[in-house]
Amino acid sequence: ETGVTQSPTHLIKTRGQQVTLRCSSQSGHNTVSWYQQALGQGPQFIFQYYREEENGRGNFPPRFSGLQFPNYSSELNVNALELDDSALYLCASSLDINEQFFGPGTRLTVL
Amino acid sequence: GNSVTQMEGPVTLSEEAFLTINCTYTATGYPSLFWYVQYPGEGLQLLLKATKADDKGSNKGFEATYRKETTSFHLEKGSVQVSDSAVYFCARVDSGGSNYKLTFGKGTLLTVNP
């Protein structure tokens, strides 16, 4: 069984640019959640997708957006990058509330 | 709001020492509680969980008991190993109607020396 995978592993962008991060969920998992983990902090919930619809959102501005595809894979898009967007971005897939499986993350650096 | 608070680190122990990392949660709703571990340069791994009061989660020698009376979910291990060195996160999940999200503590860095 393939676990949660994310790409790319690392990414360097400059302020104002746009970025797309990708996540492949674990087989059969229909829910994907995205989290932002700043250095030295716990992960913060960005949003969740269930069956291709946004299903809940944390305290992040609209320039953070996402998609979920019919195969349940997902993308996180961030527009107009700011220095504070530098973080580890984690994707988690799940089938139910008590089991969320995390990918290895994408390390984004904004210069 | 719904939150978790865990003891700040870093925690440094010698191999075979007893470990406790404290975690408390706000007494709102009926959350499920979790401990996640993050090894250097990696994502999060679920260590253990408890879904209701008095449940005990256990895995790899780690244990935590969901205590409603003290709103706590402290992580313990009787004898730590060097390989346990990592950051540990306490978390809760609350169902917000049709969606659910994990709320994490700030993490506790554990270093185990040989």
XYZ file of C-alpha atoms in Angstrom:
225
model
C 0.000 0.000 0.000
C 1.462 3.359 -1.044
C 1.485 6.034 1.622
C 0.981 9.766 1.226
C 3.463 11.348 -1.145
C 4.220 15.007 -1.760
C 6.133 16.897 -4.407
C 8.424 18.662 -4.687
C 10.535 17.977 -1.621
C 12.071 21.425 -1.562
C 11.251 24.649 -3.352
C 12.750 28.121 -3.414
C 10.696 31.071 -4.633
C 10.883 34.839 -4.444
C 8.354 37.253 -2.999
C 5.350 37.827 -5.212
C 5.669 34.562 -7.083
C 3.117 31.776 -7.143
C 3.655 28.150 -6.120
C 1.808 24.845 -6.523
C 2.418 21.931 -4.187
C 1.122 18.449 -4.867
C -0.096 15.577 -2.742
C -1.092 12.025 -3.561
C -3.323 10.557 -0.914
C -3.123 7.059 0.466
C -5.084 4.559 -1.582
C -8.813 4.843 -0.955
C -8.616 7.954 1.229
C -11.200 10.506 0.091
C -10.237 13.377 2.391
C -7.112 15.502 2.156
C -6.030 18.185 4.611
C -3.213 20.689 4.271
C -1.170 22.110 7.136
C 1.519 24.771 7.375
C 4.349 24.196 9.847
C 6.554 27.200 10.502
C 9.989 26.553 11.950
C 9.783 25.526 15.591
C 5.988 25.494 15.627
C 3.199 22.956 15.447
C 1.327 22.496 12.174
C -1.547 24.889 11.469
C -4.642 23.771 9.550
C -5.029 25.456 6.159
C -8.010 23.629 4.647
C -9.569 20.260 3.966
C -11.018 18.713 0.816
C -13.581 15.951 0.664
C -14.648 14.448 -2.649
C -13.303 17.444 -4.614
C -15.015 20.107 -2.472
C -13.437 22.387 0.125
C -14.760 21.097 3.400
C -13.363 23.493 5.979
C -10.765 26.229 6.191
C -8.420 27.588 8.807
C -7.305 31.165 9.344
C -5.454 31.633 6.053
C -6.042 34.350 3.433
C -7.704 33.641 0.066
C -4.351 33.598 -1.720
C -4.068 30.084 -0.287
C -6.271 27.907 -2.477
C -6.547 24.267 -3.337
C -7.980 21.580 -5.528
C -8.831 17.942 -5.155
C -9.039 15.680 -8.184
C -11.287 12.660 -8.882
C -8.469 10.321 -7.816
C -8.381 12.268 -4.496
C -4.939 13.729 -5.111
C -4.681 17.398 -4.243
C -2.885 20.653 -4.930
C -2.147 23.615 -2.713
C -1.654 26.913 -4.523
C -0.240 30.017 -2.928
C -0.294 33.324 -4.812
C 1.670 36.495 -4.131
C 4.175 34.731 -1.896
C 5.361 36.512 1.235
C 8.454 35.869 3.303
C 6.288 34.487 6.132
C 5.011 31.759 3.815
C 8.355 30.005 4.262
C 7.447 26.780 6.023
C 7.027 23.039 5.755
C 3.727 22.254 4.051
C 2.195 18.967 5.102
C -0.561 17.012 3.449
C -2.608 14.425 5.317
C -5.070 11.944 3.890
C -7.799 10.159 5.784
C -10.945 8.121 5.636
C -12.269 9.069 9.036
C -11.803 11.564 11.831
C -9.415 9.445 13.885
C -6.886 8.466 11.253
C -4.912 11.115 9.397
C -1.741 9.992 7.641
C 0.862 12.584 6.804
C 3.214 12.882 3.879
C 6.861 13.897 4.240
C 6.105 17.532 3.438
C 7.355 20.174 1.034
C 9.868 22.678 2.373
C 9.112 26.081 0.829
C 11.605 28.923 1.146
C 10.569 32.407 0.046
C 13.411 34.866 -0.547
C -11.417 27.911 21.320
C -10.243 24.341 21.106
C -6.560 24.048 21.886
C -3.825 21.893 23.383
C -0.929 23.019 25.523
C 2.173 20.929 25.932
C 5.249 21.393 28.026
C 7.970 23.380 26.382
C 11.266 21.765 25.709
C 13.812 20.975 25.019
C 13.940 17.822 27.105
C 17.292 16.073 27.398
C 17.532 12.604 28.944
C 20.020 9.823 29.244
C 19.276 6.474 27.666
C 16.943 4.292 29.789
C 15.562 7.295 31.684
C 11.816 7.758 32.282
C 10.041 10.207 30.003
C 6.997 12.352 30.666
C 5.782 15.057 28.309
C 2.756 16.894 29.642
C -0.211 17.823 27.498
C -3.489 19.436 28.498
C -6.477 20.359 26.368
C -9.329 22.836 26.667
C -12.462 21.154 27.930
C -14.695 21.922 24.961
C -16.515 19.236 23.059
C -15.452 15.614 22.941
C -12.144 15.575 21.124
C -10.059 12.602 20.176
C -6.469 13.011 21.322
C -3.205 12.087 19.635
C 0.536 12.087 19.966
C 2.517 12.555 16.770
C 6.286 12.248 16.383
C 8.463 14.079 13.882
C 11.984 12.857 13.214
C 14.505 15.330 11.770
C 13.685 16.295 8.207
C 10.548 14.171 8.066
C 6.777 14.539 8.215
C 4.551 13.543 11.122
C 3.956 9.973 12.230
C 1.038 8.997 14.410
C 2.453 7.551 17.632
C -0.743 6.792 19.537
C -4.312 7.927 20.017
C -7.282 7.806 22.383
C -10.802 8.588 21.314
C -12.687 8.841 24.610
C -12.204 9.394 28.316
C -10.167 6.725 30.171
C -8.866 5.232 26.922
C -5.160 4.429 26.948
C -3.187 4.693 23.734
C 0.075 2.781 23.470
C 2.734 2.085 20.856
C 6.475 1.300 20.843
C 6.629 1.509 24.637
C 4.932 4.917 24.765
C 1.646 5.355 26.603
C -0.879 8.116 27.210
C -4.222 8.050 29.037
C -7.139 10.330 28.153
C -8.071 11.889 31.503
C -11.215 13.973 31.364
C -11.087 15.001 35.023
C -7.732 16.719 34.564
C -8.125 17.425 30.802
C -4.755 15.804 30.231
C -3.098 13.351 27.864
C 0.476 13.057 29.121
C 2.966 10.992 27.127
C 5.131 8.530 29.062
C 7.806 5.971 28.341
C 9.561 3.897 30.924
C 12.963 3.638 29.259
C 13.912 5.928 26.381
C 16.392 5.090 23.651
C 18.639 7.290 21.532
C 16.367 6.498 18.584
C 13.462 8.228 20.399
C 15.125 11.593 19.831
C 12.560 13.631 17.902
C 9.914 16.340 18.267
C 6.673 15.179 19.867
C 3.340 16.890 19.217
C 0.160 16.557 21.203
C -2.955 17.100 19.097
C -6.726 16.970 19.212
C -9.292 16.536 16.513
C -12.701 18.157 16.654
C -15.469 17.534 14.229
C -16.854 20.811 12.898
C -19.949 19.401 11.325
C -18.877 18.020 7.975
C -15.160 18.572 8.446
C -12.504 17.804 11.007
C -9.119 19.322 11.681
C -6.168 18.539 13.899
C -5.097 21.211 16.375
C -1.512 20.786 17.506
C 0.559 21.905 20.439
C 3.844 23.656 19.773
C 5.899 20.515 20.059
C 8.513 19.256 22.503
C 12.017 18.446 21.341
C 13.385 15.328 23.023
C 17.077 14.500 22.890
C 18.266 11.195 24.323
C 21.984 10.842 24.955
C 23.790 7.493 25.089
